């Protein structure tokens, strides 16, 4: 998208940001000075933009759990897996879903089937993110404006709703429409073919989550994969611009200004620097910064920086890299992720297909990051990476997906499915004793929900597993 078009779209949408998204059970007050209606185009702009920010918000919330990041302060609750208050994340997820509810109503009334289909795909995505974090959540009563204390729906049934929404979205995107999506769509600028590939990619993602359940079908995953992304050019992402730049860039800039954050976990460094695995990964210098001595040094989760100074002695996110430039995209779903889903689904029944997808996933991610050909080929031919179809394991697939999905929230879903079994992955120092030596499996319900809807909030612990994590 042209940067000027994005700026104009954002300016045009500014007055709409609080118009419809605050009409859910999350907000009970009405501001007479705010507009009470929003056009479908403005809703689309806000929804696609805020959906990308929800990916960042969730990624930031779980980055320490999967030891991408580590706090420079000892005993940080994000490192030690304490119960944290995610009221803001909850609010933002429901704000987007409220706007999506409004968009789908307007699209149905006007026959704007492509808007309707894209809205259903994004509703499935935002709902899926919410369920993956919290399990049972309100949905069926959340958007009818008859109650501020909606009932909670069963998480397994909500997953059925996710798949139903994706199927409905696909059908509507394939049908005739009275209005075409355009520059108001920050993800694809109205490219319906890419929206369809995105929908099938999401189907594959959510299907692979169910691998440990009776509803899982590897053949259905592979069918969805065959209709999903076929190159990096189709990645679902939102690119940012100078006036409102990428949120991971903000983390890097703030850290450089001594608002500490974005410190890299020792686990992630050692997964790429030749410590945990034989091959040194050429993506490391493209993802994180070095110390003043030009070395990669991580921070131990839960232990903090010790005697290290605030700058220069530990690796952090730094501005200007692929994920942390001011105009970098926030990645929602990628071709490389889909290839690793394919590898996992095919493993055990079609080793050749699984191995080809595994290698393609690595190469796609390296190409996205602009790894030079010599370094890429050296890595792809290293015997510890190029193990051959007969020797491919689920451990190698998850390891490479862990690297390729750096900072993406999907990794926490993988970590729970994989039972946190990444090589050399260790529990953080000062870990929450209430976990009894086990890793966290879900978020606690936010304080805002406990205070406003406490009678309906399920009683759970951080060790209670959501339906697919069994």
XYZ file of C-alpha atoms in Angstrom:
470
model
C 0.000 0.000 0.000
C 1.220 3.495 -0.783
C 2.280 5.213 2.436
C 0.280 8.332 1.613
C -2.864 6.235 1.136
C -2.363 4.644 4.527
C -1.900 8.013 6.192
C -5.064 9.374 4.576
C -6.983 6.277 5.585
C -5.798 6.543 9.158
C -6.671 10.238 9.365
C -10.101 9.516 7.933
C -10.666 6.772 10.439
C -9.454 8.570 13.556
C -12.897 9.868 14.411
C -14.294 6.362 14.056
C -11.980 4.530 16.440
C -14.260 5.024 19.412
C -17.521 5.114 17.496
C -18.515 1.479 17.133
C -15.867 -0.454 19.011
C -17.054 0.849 22.347
C -20.659 -0.271 21.918
C -20.057 -3.751 23.330
C -20.547 -4.997 26.863
C -17.105 -3.573 27.607
C -18.500 -0.033 27.636
C -21.704 0.999 29.342
C -21.431 4.783 28.922
C -22.436 6.711 25.810
C -20.612 9.855 24.761
C -23.114 12.133 22.968
C -20.222 13.904 21.220
C -19.052 10.741 19.432
C -20.586 9.600 16.147
C -22.995 6.705 16.543
C -22.378 5.077 13.188
C -19.343 4.213 11.092
C -19.183 3.439 7.377
C -18.092 -0.019 6.354
C -14.896 1.326 4.779
C -13.854 3.062 8.001
C -14.601 -0.081 9.981
C -12.410 -2.121 7.626
C -9.498 0.261 8.038
C -9.711 0.215 11.823
C -10.240 -3.548 12.001
C -7.287 -4.517 9.816
C -4.996 -2.050 11.568
C -6.064 -3.003 15.089
C -5.950 -6.730 14.288
C -2.256 -6.373 13.493
C -1.767 -4.526 16.783
C -3.552 -7.365 18.586
C -0.969 -9.743 17.104
C 1.763 -7.522 18.531
C -0.037 -7.182 21.873
C -0.412 -10.936 22.236
C 3.131 -11.535 21.009
C 4.447 -9.113 23.599
C 2.362 -10.804 26.313
C 3.770 -14.297 25.641
C 7.304 -13.509 24.399
C 8.816 -14.186 27.835
C 6.855 -17.425 28.292
C 8.532 -18.894 25.206
C 11.840 -17.211 26.081
C 12.186 -15.013 23.059
C 12.537 -12.110 25.470
C 13.647 -11.829 29.090
C 13.179 -9.071 31.598
C 16.294 -7.118 32.644
C 14.817 -7.079 36.152
C 14.924 -10.156 38.412
C 11.698 -11.911 39.296
C 9.599 -10.179 36.645
C 6.115 -11.693 36.565
C 6.239 -12.111 32.791
C 9.395 -14.203 33.163
C 8.352 -16.183 36.214
C 4.850 -16.995 34.915
C 2.920 -15.244 37.663
C -0.780 -14.465 37.198
C -0.842 -11.148 35.343
C -3.645 -8.735 34.539
C -4.322 -8.699 30.791
C -7.339 -6.378 30.934
C -5.966 -4.164 28.165
C -5.371 -7.084 25.798
C -8.857 -8.455 26.548
C -10.372 -5.027 25.886
C -8.568 -4.680 22.550
C -9.559 -8.137 21.368
C -13.225 -7.453 22.149
C -13.102 -3.970 20.664
C -12.013 -5.425 17.334
C -14.620 -8.198 17.504
C -17.315 -5.611 18.262
C -16.310 -3.645 15.166
C -16.318 -6.900 13.195
C -19.840 -7.657 14.378
C -20.929 -4.229 13.129
C -19.099 -4.676 9.827
C -20.729 -8.032 9.124
C -24.186 -6.630 9.856
C -23.632 -3.741 7.445
C -22.101 -6.002 4.814
C -25.014 -8.453 4.955
C -27.557 -5.635 4.687
C -25.851 -4.152 1.627
C -24.763 -7.352 -0.119
C -21.087 -6.416 0.246
C -20.061 -10.058 0.338
C -16.332 -9.514 0.043
C -16.367 -7.233 3.087
C -18.542 -9.819 4.804
C -16.141 -12.642 3.952
C -13.044 -10.731 5.062
C -14.863 -9.737 8.247
C -15.749 -13.348 9.000
C -12.138 -14.422 8.458
C -10.909 -11.731 10.859
C -13.624 -12.539 13.390
C -12.444 -16.159 13.325
C -8.872 -14.976 13.819
C -9.552 -12.599 16.722
C -11.874 -15.114 18.379
C -9.295 -17.862 17.936
C -6.608 -15.686 19.534
C -8.894 -15.002 22.498
C -9.798 -18.657 23.043
C -6.168 -19.766 22.737
C -5.248 -17.413 25.585
C -8.189 -17.739 27.955
C -10.199 -20.884 27.065
C -13.914 -20.305 27.732
C -14.832 -16.703 26.866
C -18.014 -14.700 26.191
C -19.085 -14.639 22.560
C -22.692 -15.575 21.845
C -24.034 -12.837 24.167
C -21.246 -10.295 23.686
C -22.607 -8.268 20.780
C -26.378 -8.183 21.221
C -26.294 -5.210 23.619
C -28.802 -6.778 26.016
C -26.400 -7.492 28.872
C -23.148 -6.224 30.326
C -22.591 -9.588 32.017
C -22.544 -12.076 29.128
C -22.329 -15.812 29.703
C -19.134 -17.676 28.911
C -19.127 -20.090 25.981
C -17.314 -23.413 25.962
C -13.874 -23.163 24.343
C -14.246 -26.326 22.238
C -17.582 -25.105 20.886
C -16.020 -21.733 20.137
C -13.375 -23.482 18.059
C -16.215 -24.925 16.040
C -17.380 -21.351 15.566
C -13.887 -20.382 14.372
C -13.991 -23.034 11.656
C -17.577 -22.135 10.732
C -16.638 -18.469 10.357
C -13.689 -19.367 8.149
C -15.892 -21.525 5.916
C -18.523 -18.771 5.703
C -15.820 -16.240 4.947
C -14.437 -18.360 2.129
C -17.909 -18.793 0.599
C -18.606 -15.052 0.718
C -15.199 -14.120 -0.684
C -15.921 -16.450 -3.616
C -19.348 -14.919 -4.284
C -20.473 -11.801 -6.143
C -20.432 -8.535 -4.233
C -21.986 -5.087 -4.384
C -18.836 -3.402 -3.073
C -15.176 -4.255 -3.583
C -12.594 -3.907 -0.836
C -9.782 -1.474 -1.647
C -7.284 0.774 0.073
C -9.341 0.617 3.278
C -7.919 -2.911 3.735
C -4.498 -2.581 5.349
C -3.689 -6.283 4.898
C -4.295 -7.007 1.200
C -5.717 -3.817 -0.339
C -8.743 -5.814 -1.428
C -6.918 -8.703 -3.134
C -9.611 -11.364 -2.764
C -7.365 -14.219 -3.932
C -4.964 -13.471 -1.103
C -7.832 -13.208 1.382
C -8.885 -16.714 0.357
C -5.350 -18.044 0.800
C -5.196 -16.350 4.198
C -8.457 -18.016 5.240
C -7.173 -21.467 4.284
C -3.859 -20.773 6.030
C -5.775 -19.937 9.210
C -7.797 -23.145 8.826
C -4.549 -25.106 8.727
C -3.246 -23.235 11.782
C -6.308 -23.859 13.916
C -6.621 -27.457 12.714
C -3.045 -28.261 13.743
C -3.883 -26.995 17.244
C -6.346 -29.877 17.567
C -3.721 -32.524 16.889
C -4.068 -34.051 20.357
C -7.849 -34.312 20.145
C -10.283 -36.727 18.537
C -11.351 -34.138 15.977
C -7.914 -33.911 14.334
C -7.480 -34.942 10.725
C -4.055 -34.649 9.115
C -5.601 -34.993 5.656
C -7.881 -32.006 6.305
C -4.891 -29.953 7.445
C -3.003 -30.841 4.288
C -6.035 -30.005 2.147
C -6.190 -26.543 3.731
C -2.415 -26.162 3.243
C -2.816 -26.886 -0.479
C -5.190 -23.901 -0.766
C -3.166 -21.536 1.428
C -0.129 -19.359 0.821
C 2.301 -20.348 -1.922
C 4.951 -17.633 -1.414
C 6.123 -14.897 0.928
C 4.356 -12.371 -1.301
C 1.046 -13.578 0.118
C 1.932 -13.182 3.802
C -0.850 -11.595 5.847
C 0.714 -8.475 7.330
C 0.206 -4.788 7.990
C 3.006 -2.434 7.040
C 3.540 0.656 9.171
C 4.649 4.144 8.298
C 6.821 6.880 9.705
C 4.067 8.770 11.523
C 2.779 5.673 13.323
C 5.549 3.145 13.235
C 5.884 -0.546 13.984
C 5.316 -1.328 17.680
C 8.392 -3.586 17.926
C 10.411 -0.647 16.605
C 8.958 1.374 19.490
C 10.227 -1.244 21.944
C 13.716 -1.048 20.443
C 13.724 2.767 20.414
C 12.457 2.944 23.995
C 15.154 0.539 25.143
C 17.822 2.666 23.471
C 16.394 5.577 25.475
C 16.726 3.513 28.698
C 13.036 2.595 28.957
C 14.201 -0.982 29.259
C 12.483 -3.681 27.246
C 13.110 -6.028 24.346
C 15.998 -7.853 26.033
C 16.698 -11.184 24.361
C 16.459 -14.432 26.287
C 19.545 -16.584 26.638
C 17.411 -19.487 25.376
C 16.808 -17.830 22.007
C 20.429 -16.742 21.596
C 21.733 -20.218 22.345
C 19.233 -21.836 19.979
C 20.883 -19.917 17.125
C 24.523 -19.278 18.096
C 25.776 -22.866 17.914
C 25.324 -23.661 21.612
C 22.197 -25.806 21.555
C 22.483 -26.908 17.923
C 25.600 -27.504 15.794
C 24.791 -25.011 13.047
C 25.186 -21.281 13.647
C 22.037 -19.661 12.294
C 22.669 -16.691 9.942
C 19.323 -15.186 10.960
C 20.577 -14.263 14.421
C 22.228 -10.928 13.455
C 19.135 -10.055 11.392
C 16.795 -10.447 14.354
C 18.616 -9.104 17.434
C 21.449 -6.777 18.355
C 24.899 -7.469 19.747
C 26.723 -6.188 22.809
C 29.220 -3.365 22.531
C 31.832 -6.098 22.036
C 29.977 -7.424 19.003
C 28.793 -10.574 20.770
C 25.380 -12.137 21.244
C 24.666 -12.440 24.963
C 21.214 -13.283 26.276
C 19.530 -12.650 29.611
C 18.407 -15.521 31.830
C 14.645 -15.444 32.292
C 13.703 -14.606 35.859
C 17.242 -13.696 36.879
C 17.460 -10.231 35.338
C 20.630 -8.592 34.103
C 22.626 -9.059 37.313
C 25.583 -6.680 37.381
C 25.292 -5.818 33.712
C 24.745 -2.133 32.881
C 21.568 -0.863 31.306
C 23.131 -0.839 27.848
C 25.870 -2.536 25.920
C 26.341 -5.857 27.733
C 23.276 -7.813 26.643
C 21.557 -8.445 23.324
C 18.312 -6.568 22.764
C 15.947 -5.719 19.969
C 17.508 -2.890 17.986
C 15.868 -0.508 15.559
C 16.384 -1.042 11.852
C 16.101 -4.815 11.461
C 13.397 -6.688 9.566
C 10.946 -6.856 12.470
C 12.003 -3.614 14.160
C 12.258 -0.942 11.479
C 9.765 1.881 11.749
C 7.969 0.746 8.617
C 8.381 -2.986 9.235
C 5.274 -5.126 8.866
C 3.552 -6.838 11.751
C 3.244 -10.413 10.506
C -0.158 -12.031 11.042
C 0.416 -15.298 9.152
C 3.287 -16.322 6.870
C 4.136 -18.787 4.147
C 6.993 -20.182 6.242
C 4.612 -20.940 9.116
C 2.301 -22.764 6.727
C 5.168 -24.923 5.459
C 5.994 -26.009 9.008
C 2.322 -26.829 9.584
C 2.488 -28.952 6.437
C 5.660 -30.663 7.663
C 4.049 -31.521 10.993
C 0.827 -32.792 9.428
C 2.637 -34.942 6.859
C 5.238 -36.340 9.269
C 4.795 -40.066 9.726
C 2.605 -40.634 6.673
C 4.526 -38.870 3.899
C 8.106 -38.308 5.021
C 9.216 -36.901 1.668
C 6.459 -34.269 1.693
C 7.171 -33.435 5.328
C 10.886 -33.009 4.674
C 10.372 -30.864 1.584
C 7.986 -28.606 3.520
C 10.438 -28.371 6.450
C 13.256 -27.271 4.151
C 10.972 -24.898 2.221
C 9.859 -23.312 5.508
C 13.437 -22.534 6.501
C 14.284 -21.163 3.071
C 11.142 -19.031 2.906
C 11.889 -17.435 6.249
C 15.508 -16.764 5.271
C 14.385 -15.211 2.006
C 11.933 -12.990 3.867
C 14.744 -11.799 6.135
C 17.110 -11.360 3.139
C 19.732 -13.828 4.299
C 22.494 -13.824 1.681
C 22.646 -16.839 -0.626
C 25.994 -18.129 0.624
C 24.914 -18.116 4.276
C 21.503 -19.565 3.424
C 22.961 -22.417 1.400
C 25.540 -23.190 4.072
C 22.804 -23.511 6.675
C 20.445 -25.487 4.460
C 23.181 -28.012 3.632
C 24.529 -28.358 7.176
C 24.153 -32.038 8.211
C 22.331 -31.069 11.415
C 19.682 -29.254 9.346
C 19.620 -31.251 6.113
C 18.997 -34.543 7.898
C 17.107 -36.247 5.065
C 13.482 -37.341 4.961
C 14.038 -40.530 6.938
C 15.615 -38.668 9.854
C 13.220 -35.730 10.127
C 11.716 -35.428 13.617
C 8.984 -33.344 15.193
C 11.687 -31.749 17.361
C 13.456 -30.332 14.305
C 10.189 -29.024 12.842
C 9.277 -27.241 16.063
C 12.797 -25.874 16.456
C 12.823 -24.303 13.000
C 9.284 -22.987 13.410
C 10.364 -21.442 16.742
C 13.064 -19.470 14.941
C 10.934 -18.525 11.937
C 8.080 -17.268 14.137
C 10.288 -15.041 16.291
C 8.093 -12.685 18.375
C 4.878 -14.154 16.942
C 2.220 -15.243 19.484
C 1.598 -18.535 17.663
C 4.771 -19.864 19.291
C 3.043 -20.080 22.689
C 0.418 -22.348 21.147
C 3.248 -24.462 19.757
C 5.089 -24.472 23.079
C 2.050 -25.828 24.893
C 1.377 -28.426 22.195
C 5.065 -29.406 22.337
C 4.997 -29.369 26.142
C 7.781 -26.758 26.115
C 10.195 -29.485 24.940
C 12.542 -27.234 22.956
C 16.133 -28.351 23.331
C 17.867 -26.855 26.390
C 14.677 -24.977 27.315
C 14.844 -24.488 31.084
C 12.433 -23.053 33.599
C 13.025 -19.430 34.577
C 14.758 -18.482 37.785
C 12.406 -17.561 40.645
C 9.546 -19.364 38.901
C 6.056 -18.931 40.341
C 5.895 -21.574 43.117
C 2.150 -22.004 42.665
C 2.893 -23.760 39.370
C 4.588 -26.598 41.225
C 7.389 -26.859 38.713
C 5.026 -26.980 35.717
C 4.849 -24.474 32.864
C 1.951 -22.035 32.520
C -0.883 -23.304 30.283
C -3.319 -20.379 30.080
C -3.904 -16.744 31.052
C -5.795 -15.786 34.177
C -9.035 -13.950 33.447
C -8.407 -10.191 33.582
C -9.217 -8.065 36.613
C -11.654 -5.992 34.570
C -13.710 -9.087 33.828
C -13.582 -10.285 37.427
C -14.976 -6.957 38.641
C -17.677 -6.465 35.990
C -18.738 -10.032 35.181
C -17.418 -12.017 38.130
C -20.492 -14.216 38.537
C -19.884 -15.700 35.095
C -16.087 -15.930 35.141
C -14.937 -19.577 35.384
C -12.677 -20.570 38.246
C -9.369 -21.654 36.741
C -5.703 -21.866 37.627
C -2.736 -21.150 35.384
C -2.244 -24.920 35.056
C -5.749 -25.657 33.753
C -5.525 -26.476 30.074
C -7.742 -25.206 27.306
C -9.607 -27.859 25.363
C -6.980 -28.675 22.707
C -4.048 -28.693 25.146
C -4.620 -32.158 26.605
